[in-house]
Structure formats: C-alpha cells, structure tokens
Tab-separated table of C-alpha atoms in Angstrom:
chain	number	residue	atom	x	y	z
I	1	ASP	CA	17.684	-16.434	10.501
I	2	MET	CA	17.327	-12.883	11.775
I	3	LYS	CA	19.496	-10.148	10.294
I	4	VAL	CA	20.498	-7.237	12.487
I	5	GLY	CA	21.117	-3.755	11.189
I	6	PHE	CA	19.850	-0.268	11.767
I	7	GLU	CA	18.055	2.545	10.057
I	8	VAL	CA	18.664	6.208	10.526
I	9	PRO	CA	17.229	9.432	9.089
I	10	VAL	CA	19.651	11.325	6.856
I	11	VAL	CA	20.184	14.879	8.120
I	12	PRO	CA	21.701	17.048	5.377
I	13	GLY	CA	25.298	17.966	6.155
I	14	GLU	CA	25.737	15.105	8.638
I	15	GLY	CA	27.465	12.780	6.175
I	16	GLU	CA	30.579	12.251	8.314
I	17	GLY	CA	28.505	11.029	11.247
I	18	LEU	CA	26.584	8.659	8.969
I	19	ILE	CA	29.830	7.323	7.500
I	20	ALA	CA	31.039	6.681	11.063
I	21	LEU	CA	27.783	4.797	11.790
I	22	CYS	CA	28.281	2.678	8.673
I	23	ARG	CA	31.846	1.880	9.741
I	24	PHE	CA	30.481	0.911	13.174
I	25	ALA	CA	28.050	-1.433	11.394
I	26	VAL	CA	30.931	-3.061	9.490
I	27	ALA	CA	33.127	-3.379	12.601
I	28	ASN	CA	30.303	-5.026	14.544
I	29	GLY	CA	29.115	-7.423	11.838
I	30	LEU	CA	25.744	-5.791	11.232
I	31	ALA	CA	23.936	-6.992	8.112
I	32	PHE	CA	22.648	-3.684	6.714
I	33	VAL	CA	22.172	0.040	7.135
I	34	ASN	CA	18.986	1.751	5.946
I	35	LEU	CA	19.276	5.461	5.259
I	36	ASN	CA	15.853	7.114	5.348
I	37	GLU	CA	15.219	10.396	3.593
I	38	LEU	CA	14.522	12.957	6.313
I	39	GLU	CA	10.942	14.229	6.349
I	40	VAL	CA	9.307	17.149	8.085
I	41	SER	CA	6.489	16.358	10.515
I	42	GLU	CA	4.460	18.223	13.108
I	43	THR	CA	6.792	16.989	15.838
I	44	ASN	CA	10.098	17.945	14.208
I	45	CYS	CA	9.147	20.993	12.128
I	46	GLN	CA	10.414	23.683	14.508
I	47	ALA	CA	13.716	21.889	15.173
I	48	LEU	CA	14.377	21.406	11.452
I	49	LEU	CA	13.577	25.041	10.664
I	50	ALA	CA	15.865	26.145	13.513
I	51	ARG	CA	18.687	24.192	11.831
I	52	GLY	CA	18.003	26.018	8.560
I	53	LEU	CA	16.521	22.974	6.828
I	54	HIS	CA	13.620	23.229	4.356
I	55	VAL	CA	11.308	20.912	2.451
I	56	ARG	CA	12.359	19.981	-1.065
I	57	SER	CA	9.128	21.226	-2.684
I	58	ASP	CA	5.550	22.246	-1.980
I	59	VAL	CA	4.307	18.712	-2.697
I	60	SER	CA	6.885	16.820	-0.646
I	61	SER	CA	7.634	16.404	3.031
I	62	ALA	CA	11.245	15.423	2.204
I	63	ILE	CA	14.006	17.716	3.437
I	64	GLU	CA	16.192	19.385	0.810
I	65	GLY	CA	19.658	17.815	0.703
I	66	SER	CA	18.787	14.595	2.539
I	67	GLU	CA	18.913	12.418	-0.578
I	68	ARG	CA	22.138	14.078	-1.781
I	69	THR	CA	23.791	13.417	1.607
I	70	ALA	CA	22.636	9.772	1.530
I	71	MET	CA	24.092	9.244	-1.953
I	72	ALA	CA	27.443	10.709	-0.847
I	73	VAL	CA	27.494	8.398	2.198
I	74	MET	CA	26.684	5.360	0.053
I	75	GLU	CA	29.460	6.259	-2.391
I	76	GLU	CA	31.982	6.660	0.438
I	77	VAL	CA	31.016	3.430	2.241
I	78	GLY	CA	30.961	1.320	-0.937
I	79	ASP	CA	30.334	-2.401	-0.487
I	80	ALA	CA	31.631	-2.698	3.085
I	81	VAL	CA	28.062	-3.166	4.344
I	82	PRO	CA	24.779	-3.189	2.392
I	83	VAL	CA	23.453	0.373	2.587
I	84	HIS	CA	19.934	1.054	1.309
I	85	PHE	CA	18.326	4.422	0.695
I	86	CYS	CA	14.599	4.770	1.286
I	87	SER	CA	13.105	7.895	-0.264
I	88	SER	CA	10.114	9.512	1.401
I	89	SER	CA	7.928	8.840	-1.660
I	90	PHE	CA	8.846	5.129	-1.685
I	91	LYS	CA	8.226	4.875	2.055
I	92	ASP	CA	4.837	6.585	1.634
I	93	ARG	CA	3.802	4.144	-1.117
I	94	VAL	CA	4.902	1.081	0.848
I	95	GLN	CA	3.269	2.279	4.065
I	96	LEU	CA	0.014	3.131	2.264
I	97	ARG	CA	-0.096	-0.279	0.589
I	98	GLU	CA	0.561	-2.048	3.906
I	99	ARG	CA	-2.147	0.021	5.642
I	100	LEU	CA	-4.603	-0.810	2.845
I	101	LYS	CA	-3.773	-4.519	3.080
I	102	ARG	CA	-4.330	-4.579	6.841
I	103	ARG	CA	-7.608	-2.708	6.518
I	104	ALA	CA	-8.806	-4.856	3.606
I	105	LYS	CA	-8.142	-8.048	5.567
I	106	ARG	CA	-10.040	-6.593	8.528
I	107	VAL	CA	-13.129	-5.501	6.564
I	108	ALA	CA	-13.274	-8.267	3.927
I	109	ARG	CA	-16.453	-10.312	3.862
I	110	PRO	CA	-16.537	-13.967	2.738
I	111	LEU	CA	-17.484	-12.738	-0.740
I	112	ASP	CA	-14.522	-10.329	-1.053
I	113	LEU	CA	-11.015	-11.074	-2.279
I	114	VAL	CA	-8.105	-8.934	-1.056
I	115	THR	CA	-5.565	-8.148	-3.789
I	116	SER	CA	-1.793	-7.952	-3.338
I	117	GLU	CA	-2.145	-4.150	-3.460
I	118	GLY	CA	-4.653	-4.134	-0.594
I	119	MET	CA	-7.748	-3.502	-2.710
I	120	VAL	CA	-11.038	-5.392	-2.367
I	121	LEU	CA	-12.067	-7.358	-5.467
I	122	LEU	CA	-15.708	-8.324	-5.851
I	123	GLY	CA	-18.237	-9.269	-8.477
I	124	VAL	CA	-21.055	-6.827	-9.195
I	125	VAL	CA	-24.410	-7.469	-10.880
I	126	GLU	CA	-26.319	-4.398	-12.031
I	127	THR	CA	-30.045	-4.769	-12.596
I	128	GLN	CA	-33.310	-3.089	-11.635
I	129	ASP	CA	-34.458	-6.352	-10.001
I	130	LEU	CA	-31.774	-6.995	-7.376
I	131	GLU	CA	-33.973	-9.354	-5.337
I	132	GLY	CA	-34.785	-11.349	-8.480
I	133	ALA	CA	-31.096	-11.586	-9.403
I	134	TYR	CA	-30.283	-12.683	-5.846
I	135	ARG	CA	-32.972	-15.407	-5.979
I	136	LEU	CA	-31.799	-16.571	-9.426
I	137	LEU	CA	-28.213	-16.967	-8.221
I	138	ARG	CA	-29.316	-18.658	-4.988
I	139	ASP	CA	-32.034	-20.950	-6.366
I	140	ALA	CA	-30.970	-21.749	-9.945
I	141	HIS	CA	-27.203	-21.669	-9.455
I	142	GLY	CA	-26.829	-22.684	-5.783
I	143	VAL	CA	-24.814	-19.644	-4.694
I	144	PRO	CA	-24.684	-19.541	-0.862
I	145	ALA	CA	-26.098	-16.438	0.844
I	146	GLU	CA	-22.732	-15.598	2.462
I	147	LEU	CA	-21.227	-15.134	-1.020
I	148	MET	CA	-23.786	-12.472	-2.018
I	149	ALA	CA	-25.015	-9.145	-0.657
I	150	ILE	CA	-27.379	-6.468	-1.891
I	151	GLU	CA	-25.571	-3.237	-1.086
I	152	ARG	CA	-25.311	0.245	-2.542
I	153	GLY	CA	-27.921	-0.384	-5.224
I	154	ARG	CA	-26.274	-3.464	-6.664
I	155	LEU	CA	-25.853	-7.189	-6.078
I	156	GLU	CA	-22.333	-7.964	-4.851
I	157	VAL	CA	-21.134	-11.513	-5.482
I	158	ALA	CA	-17.903	-13.386	-4.769
I	159	PRO	CA	-15.731	-12.648	-7.821
I	160	TRP	CA	-14.786	-16.286	-8.454
I	161	VAL	CA	-18.485	-17.220	-8.468
I	162	LEU	CA	-19.553	-14.391	-10.777
I	163	GLU	CA	-16.694	-15.078	-13.216
I	164	ALA	CA	-17.976	-18.638	-13.620
I	165	LEU	CA	-21.662	-17.704	-13.894
I	166	ALA	CA	-21.600	-14.397	-15.833
I	167	PRO	CA	-21.867	-15.928	-19.336
I	168	ALA	CA	-25.146	-17.613	-18.314
I	169	LEU	CA	-26.678	-14.571	-16.593
I	170	PRO	CA	-29.126	-12.160	-18.286
I	171	PHE	CA	-27.748	-8.942	-16.746
I	172	PRO	CA	-24.536	-6.875	-16.806
I	173	CYS	CA	-21.814	-8.350	-14.594
I	174	PHE	CA	-18.481	-6.823	-13.628
I	175	LEU	CA	-15.353	-7.456	-11.602
I	176	VAL	CA	-14.803	-4.359	-9.476
I	177	GLU	CA	-11.732	-3.341	-7.491
I	178	GLU	CA	-12.284	-0.881	-4.636
I	179	TYR	CA	-10.385	0.771	-1.809
I	180	PRO	CA	-11.174	-0.906	1.552
I	181	THR	CA	-12.391	2.419	2.951
I	182	ALA	CA	-15.824	3.602	4.078
I	183	ASP	CA	-16.527	5.249	0.711
I	184	ARG	CA	-15.294	2.133	-1.189
I	185	LEU	CA	-13.858	4.244	-4.012
I	186	GLU	CA	-13.894	2.185	-7.220
I	187	VAL	CA	-10.469	1.840	-8.836
I	188	GLU	CA	-11.186	-0.526	-11.713
I	189	ARG	CA	-14.190	-2.163	-13.398
I	190	ARG	CA	-13.985	-5.014	-15.910
I	191	PRO	CA	-17.064	-6.377	-17.717
I	192	LEU	CA	-17.730	-10.120	-17.501
I	193	GLY	CA	-19.581	-12.441	-19.846
C-alpha cells in the first residue's frame, strides 16, 4: 500500500505558499507533507545569499528562520494532513547511517557482522603468535578459514565464533565495532572471556 505525499524545502518567509501547498495536499487526498529545513549548498549558496538568507551558525548548514517558518506552517495547518518537519541535523544523521549501512553490507566479509547502525562487528584476538592462534582455532576448534583473517597485526574472527570460544583461549579476545571505511576507525571494544 503506497502512500503519496510530497516534501519541500522550507524557505524562510514563504509560509503562506507552504500553507497553500498543504491545503492542496488535503484537497487532493495526499497522505503526508514533509517540510525539510532549508540548507545551504555549493549549488544554491549564491541564490540564498542574494535573497538575504544566512546560515543559522558556523557549525550548521541550516538556513536561519527555516525551522521557525516550518513550525508556523505546522501550527496553521493543524491535523488536516500529517505534516512532518525534518531538521538538517536529523537528515544528516539518517543519511550518514544509511550510507554506512550500504557500505558495510558491500565490504563485509563472511566473518563480519553489520550492525543496525551500519558498523562492522568482528572478533579480535591479540597475540604475538598470530599464525599459532590461527592454527589453534582452525585445528583444535574447527573454525573455517573463511571466518578468520590475519589483518592489521591481529587475528580477526567471526564475532559469534569468538564469543563462544574466548573462555577457552589463552590470549586476549575482544568484540570490536568499526566504521566500514578504509581506515576502519574503531568505535567500541569489549573484552571477551
């Protein structure tokens, strides 16, 4: 069951036009209206400046007054049609998480788990004898080669495998969460065993 609606950027001072769009949505049976906080970009910067619009702060790309205009529109329209406001910071977080998820799914190996936040979860064994640890897991515990890898000075193991085996292993074991990027920035590390 597909729902039809529309989304529109909120230009400060254009509340009357947005109210008219919302009334159009009601009159035509649309299911929702999404009001997006207006953001400055390379492609619209000159046009926004020419209209006298400015960013809200040095650390935001959101345009001053966009959120205020959206709130006024939502108050005026009431419950006639579901109207949602999407702030630039919320949109950035959602888009980043979705990008991370797509990338994580693309780069994940059989030994990696992709979390709901788009991070890669893996087991890590730290020891001076990586080859010995690899052989121990393979030969004594039957861990398949595709669920292990010696990379970046450590033995990486499928997290579900390492969780089960860690108490019986003679070296430090961890569950590690990393960004699915080239530098694999570590976000969290939990000791096992």
